[in-house]
Coordinates of C-alpha atoms in Angstrom, one line a residue:
X199 CA -36.5 -2.8 4.7
X200 CA -33.2 -5.6 4.7
X201 CA -33.8 -7.7 2.6
X202 CA -32.1 -12.0 3.4
X203 CA -29.2 -12.4 0.8
X204 CA -29.9 -15.6 -1.5
X205 CA -26.5 -16.6 -3.4
X206 CA -28.8 -17.7 -6.2
X207 CA -31.1 -15.5 -6.4
X208 CA -32.5 -11.4 -6.7
X209 CA -33.3 -11.2 -3.3
X210 CA -36.0 -14.1 -4.2
X211 CA -36.0 -17.4 -3.5
X212 CA -36.3 -19.3 -7.3
X213 CA -35.8 -16.0 -8.9
X214 CA -32.5 -14.5 -10.7
X215 CA -31.5 -11.9 -11.2
X216 CA -29.6 -8.8 -9.4
X217 CA -29.8 -9.0 -5.9
X218 CA -29.5 -7.1 -2.5
X219 CA -27.6 -8.8 0.5
X220 CA -27.1 -8.1 3.7
X221 CA -24.4 -9.4 6.3
X222 CA -24.5 -8.8 9.3
X223 CA -25.1 -5.5 9.1
X224 CA -23.1 -5.0 5.1
X225 CA -26.2 -4.5 2.7
X226 CA -24.3 -4.3 -1.7
X227 CA -25.5 -5.3 -4.4
X228 CA -23.9 -9.2 -5.3
X229 CA -24.1 -10.4 -8.9
X230 CA -26.0 -14.0 -8.9
X231 CA -25.1 -17.5 -9.5
X232 CA -26.0 -17.1 -13.2
X233 CA -24.2 -13.2 -14.1
X234 CA -21.0 -14.1 -11.8
X235 CA -20.3 -17.4 -14.1
X236 CA -20.6 -15.1 -17.3
X237 CA -18.5 -12.9 -15.5
X238 CA -16.1 -14.8 -14.7
X239 CA -15.6 -15.9 -17.8
X240 CA -14.5 -13.0 -19.3
X241 CA -11.3 -14.0 -17.1
X242 CA -10.2 -17.8 -17.4
X243 CA -8.1 -19.2 -14.6
X244 CA -5.9 -21.0 -15.8
X245 CA -6.0 -25.2 -15.8
X246 CA -3.3 -25.7 -14.3
X247 CA -4.6 -23.5 -11.3
X248 CA -7.3 -25.4 -10.9
X249 CA -6.4 -28.4 -11.6
X250 CA -3.6 -27.4 -8.4
X251 CA -5.8 -26.3 -6.4
X252 CA -9.5 -29.0 -7.1
X253 CA -7.8 -31.3 -4.2
X254 CA -8.0 -31.6 -0.5
X255 CA -4.7 -30.9 0.1
X256 CA -4.7 -26.4 0.0
X257 CA -7.0 -27.4 3.1
X258 CA -3.9 -28.9 5.5
X259 CA -1.7 -26.3 3.8
X260 CA -1.1 -24.5 7.2
X261 CA -1.5 -26.7 9.2
X262 CA 0.4 -30.1 8.5
X263 CA 4.1 -28.3 8.1
X264 CA 6.1 -26.5 10.7
X265 CA 7.0 -23.8 7.6
X266 CA 3.0 -24.1 7.0
X267 CA 2.7 -23.7 10.4
X268 CA 5.2 -20.7 10.8
X269 CA 3.6 -18.8 8.0
X270 CA 0.0 -19.1 9.1
X271 CA 1.2 -17.5 12.5
X272 CA 3.0 -14.9 11.3
X273 CA -0.3 -13.7 9.1
X274 CA -1.9 -14.2 11.8
X275 CA 0.4 -11.7 14.5
X276 CA 0.9 -9.4 10.7
X277 CA -3.2 -8.9 10.3
X278 CA -3.9 -8.6 14.0
X279 CA -1.0 -5.5 14.7
X280 CA -3.8 -4.0 11.4
X281 CA -6.0 -5.0 11.5
X282 CA -9.3 -2.4 11.9
X283 CA -11.0 -3.4 15.2
X284 CA -14.3 -6.4 15.1
X285 CA -17.0 -6.3 13.8
X286 CA -15.2 -5.0 10.5
X287 CA -16.0 -6.3 8.2
X288 CA -13.5 -8.1 6.3
X289 CA -12.8 -9.6 2.2
X290 CA -11.1 -12.5 2.3
X291 CA -10.4 -12.6 -1.8
X292 CA -8.5 -16.0 -2.8
X293 CA -9.7 -17.8 0.6
X294 CA -8.8 -21.0 -0.7
X295 CA -11.7 -23.5 2.1
X296 CA -11.1 -20.8 5.3
X297 CA -7.6 -21.4 6.6
X298 CA -8.1 -17.1 7.5
X299 CA -11.9 -17.1 7.6
X300 CA -11.5 -19.5 11.0
X301 CA -9.8 -17.2 12.7
X302 CA -11.3 -13.9 11.5
X303 CA -14.1 -15.3 12.6
X304 CA -12.8 -16.6 15.9
X305 CA -12.0 -12.8 16.2
X306 CA -15.1 -11.5 16.0
X307 CA -15.0 -9.9 12.3
X308 CA -17.2 -10.6 9.3
X309 CA -16.5 -12.4 6.8
X310 CA -17.5 -13.0 3.1
X311 CA -14.7 -15.2 1.2
X312 CA -15.0 -14.9 -2.6
X313 CA -12.5 -17.7 -4.9
X314 CA -12.9 -19.4 -8.0
X315 CA -12.5 -22.5 -7.1
X316 CA -15.7 -24.8 -6.2
X317 CA -14.2 -27.1 -3.7
X318 CA -13.0 -23.9 -1.9
X319 CA -16.1 -22.8 -1.5
X320 CA -17.9 -25.6 -0.2
X321 CA -15.4 -26.4 2.1
X322 CA -15.6 -22.5 2.4
X323 CA -19.5 -22.2 3.4
X324 CA -19.3 -25.2 6.3
X325 CA -17.4 -22.9 8.8
X326 CA -19.8 -21.3 10.9
X327 CA -20.2 -17.8 10.6
X328 CA -18.2 -16.9 6.6
X329 CA -19.9 -16.5 3.3
X330 CA -18.7 -17.5 0.5
X331 CA -19.3 -17.5 -2.9
X332 CA -17.6 -18.2 -6.0
X333 CA -15.5 -15.0 -8.3
X334 CA -12.9 -13.9 -9.2
X335 CA -10.7 -11.1 -8.0
X336 CA -10.4 -9.1 -10.9
X337 CA -14.0 -8.6 -11.3
X338 CA -15.5 -8.6 -7.6
X339 CA -19.6 -9.0 -6.6
X340 CA -19.5 -6.0 -4.5
X341 CA -20.2 -2.3 -4.2
X342 CA -17.8 0.3 -4.4
X343 CA -16.3 1.6 -0.5
X344 CA -17.9 -1.8 0.9
X345 CA -15.1 -3.9 2.7
X346 CA -13.3 -2.1 6.3
X347 CA -10.0 -4.8 5.2
X348 CA -9.0 -6.7 1.9
X349 CA -7.7 -9.9 1.5
X350 CA -5.7 -10.5 -1.2
X351 CA -3.2 -13.7 0.2
X352 CA -3.2 -15.5 -2.7
X353 CA -4.2 -14.2 -6.2
X354 CA -1.1 -12.1 -7.2
X355 CA 0.9 -15.9 -6.9
X356 CA -0.9 -16.8 -9.4
X357 CA -1.8 -13.7 -11.9
X358 CA 1.3 -13.8 -13.7
X359 CA 0.5 -10.9 -16.1
X360 CA 1.2 -7.5 -14.5
X361 CA -2.3 -6.0 -15.9
X362 CA -4.2 -9.1 -14.0
X363 CA -2.0 -8.4 -11.1
X364 CA -3.8 -4.3 -11.2
X365 CA -6.6 -5.4 -12.1
X366 CA -6.8 -7.1 -8.8
X367 CA -5.3 -5.3 -6.2
X368 CA -8.0 -1.6 -7.9
X369 CA -10.7 -3.9 -7.4
X370 CA -9.4 -4.9 -3.4
X371 CA -9.4 -0.3 -3.8
X372 CA -12.6 0.0 -4.8
X373 CA -14.8 -2.4 -2.8
X374 CA -12.8 -1.4 -0.5
X375 CA -13.7 1.5 2.5
X376 CA -11.5 4.9 2.6
X377 CA -8.8 4.2 5.6
X378 CA -9.6 0.6 4.4
X379 CA -7.1 -1.9 4.9
X380 CA -5.3 -3.6 2.3
X381 CA -3.6 -6.5 2.4
X382 CA -1.5 -8.5 -0.2
X383 CA 1.0 -11.8 -0.6
X384 CA 3.4 -12.6 -3.5
X385 CA 5.5 -15.4 -3.0
X386 CA 9.3 -14.7 -2.6
X387 CA 11.5 -14.9 -5.6
X388 CA 13.8 -16.4 -3.9
X389 CA 11.8 -19.0 -2.3
X390 CA 12.0 -22.2 -4.6
X391 CA 16.1 -21.3 -4.1
X392 CA 15.7 -22.0 -0.3
X393 CA 12.8 -24.7 -1.1
X394 CA 14.4 -26.8 -2.9
X395 CA 18.1 -26.5 -1.0
X396 CA 16.0 -27.9 2.3
X397 CA 13.9 -30.1 0.5
X398 CA 17.8 -31.5 -0.8
X399 CA 16.8 -31.7 -5.2
X400 CA 19.0 -28.4 -5.5
X401 CA 22.1 -29.8 -6.9
X402 CA 19.9 -32.2 -9.3
X403 CA 20.0 -31.1 -12.2
X404 CA 17.1 -30.3 -13.6
X405 CA 15.7 -28.7 -10.4
X406 CA 18.9 -26.7 -10.6
X407 CA 18.9 -24.8 -13.5
X408 CA 14.5 -24.7 -13.5
X409 CA 15.7 -21.8 -9.3
X410 CA 18.5 -20.5 -11.9
X411 CA 15.8 -19.9 -14.7
X412 CA 13.3 -18.8 -12.3
X413 CA 16.3 -16.3 -10.7
X414 CA 17.5 -14.9 -13.5
X415 CA 14.2 -14.7 -15.9
X416 CA 10.4 -13.6 -16.0
X417 CA 9.9 -14.4 -12.9
X418 CA 7.5 -17.5 -13.0
X419 CA 7.3 -20.5 -12.9
X420 CA 5.0 -22.7 -15.0
X421 CA 7.1 -26.6 -15.2
X422 CA 4.3 -29.4 -13.5
X423 CA 6.1 -29.7 -10.3
X424 CA 3.9 -26.7 -8.8
X425 CA 1.2 -25.0 -10.6
X426 CA 1.4 -21.1 -13.0
X427 CA 3.3 -19.0 -10.5
X428 CA 4.4 -15.8 -9.5
X429 CA 7.3 -14.6 -8.1
X430 CA 7.2 -11.0 -6.8
X431 CA 10.5 -8.9 -5.3
X432 CA 9.6 -7.0 -2.0
X433 CA 9.7 -4.2 -4.7
X434 CA 8.0 -5.0 -6.8
X435 CA 5.0 -6.3 -4.8
X436 CA 5.6 -2.9 -2.8
X437 CA 5.5 -1.2 -6.2
X438 CA 2.6 -2.5 -7.4
X439 CA 0.7 -2.3 -4.4
X440 CA 1.6 2.0 -4.0
X441 CA 0.6 2.3 -8.3
X442 CA -2.9 0.8 -7.9
X443 CA -3.7 4.0 -4.7
X444 CA -3.3 2.7 -1.5
X445 CA -0.9 5.1 0.7
X446 CA 2.1 3.7 3.5
X447 CA 2.7 0.2 2.0
X448 CA 4.9 -1.7 4.3
X449 CA 5.9 -5.3 2.4
X450 CA 7.1 -7.4 5.5
X451 CA 8.2 -11.0 5.4
X452 CA 5.7 -14.0 6.4
X453 CA 8.0 -16.1 7.3
X454 CA 11.3 -14.5 7.8
X455 CA 14.7 -15.6 7.2
X456 CA 15.0 -19.4 9.2
X457 CA 12.0 -20.9 7.8
X458 CA 14.6 -23.3 5.4
X459 CA 16.3 -24.5 8.0
X460 CA 13.2 -25.9 10.2
X461 CA 11.4 -27.6 7.1
X462 CA 15.3 -29.2 6.0
X463 CA 15.2 -30.3 9.6
X464 CA 11.4 -31.9 9.7
X465 CA 12.4 -33.8 6.5
X466 CA 15.4 -35.5 8.3
X467 CA 13.4 -36.2 11.3
X468 CA 10.8 -37.6 9.6
X469 CA 8.1 -35.8 12.1
X470 CA 6.6 -33.0 12.5
X471 CA 8.3 -30.0 14.0
X472 CA 5.5 -27.4 14.4
X473 CA 6.3 -27.8 19.0
X474 CA 9.9 -28.0 18.8
X475 CA 12.7 -24.4 19.9
X476 CA 13.0 -25.1 16.6
X477 CA 10.2 -24.2 16.1
X478 CA 10.0 -21.2 18.1
X479 CA 13.6 -19.8 16.8
X480 CA 12.0 -19.6 14.3
X481 CA 9.0 -17.5 14.8
X482 CA 11.6 -15.4 17.3
X483 CA 13.6 -14.9 14.0
X484 CA 10.7 -13.9 11.7
X485 CA 9.3 -11.0 14.5
X486 CA 13.7 -9.7 15.1
X487 CA 14.2 -9.8 11.3
X488 CA 10.6 -7.4 10.6
X489 CA 12.5 -3.7 11.1
X490 CA 15.2 -5.4 8.3
X491 CA 14.2 -5.0 4.6
X492 CA 17.6 -6.7 3.5
X493 CA 16.1 -9.7 4.7
X494 CA 13.0 -9.9 2.9
X495 CA 14.9 -11.9 0.6
X496 CA 14.7 -14.7 2.6
X497 CA 11.5 -15.2 3.1
X498 CA 9.3 -17.9 1.6
X499 CA 6.3 -15.5 0.9
X500 CA 6.0 -11.3 1.5
X501 CA 2.9 -9.4 2.7
X502 CA 2.2 -6.0 1.0
X503 CA 0.1 -3.6 3.8
X504 CA -1.8 -0.6 2.9
X505 CA -4.1 1.2 3.3
X506 CA -6.6 3.6 0.2
X507 CA -6.9 6.8 1.3
X508 CA -8.8 8.6 4.0

């Protein structure tokens, strides 16, 4: 018989232990709060990453600027073209404050969000129809073959060790149903070149040296200016996904080749440009660039789309 899911109980209020969860037709086993905390301790999150995200800023990142809005709209387009029909079950891993969960629920999907940042989970839980819990992409507390789609729209940014990224992809593969969709995002290793040009910072010695090192050396940024980040090349991201057992891997550019022009223009204008003709042109450029892998290097973010073998 179906029993309600209690975040910190074994099926009855006031108890702790293994719990059966029922979520709009999904039945699975989830580790409750105490056990999950112990297991998360096996995979520590970099302190600078936790500090960076422990503010309200992430909730506004994709709506406060034109290039953020471009990223959001393009992510929606790319996902809507590949997601199974609602009311499919979607696991939004590293889903932050629920920016994508909000529109997915609005589209009729059943969404469970997992994030390691308590503030994000609190914000996501405030969204109607979104179930959210603390968790780590490398140790998902769900049954095998439980979800129709798994989104990794953030975890691979901050897992700088290949072994950690492989484990996160393996976990996504495990909890997907046969034929299920994986969507895994990466930050383009060339993004900093375009970003700091748009911000008119690249000519500064310290910034130029930092970007030059990122372009030619280990694909990560551990500077204090942002947080610990792994930069992906398109081939690298596609290879990691395919090696995790997925098939039909495609890597798309999210914002396309004109996002930095849009960002630079907004900086100069000093006002939002997400309702401008330039925004529409940048969006059109991203769509037109889709069939051309040569243009992937100009996008800020990459999105790998693949399926678990049926």
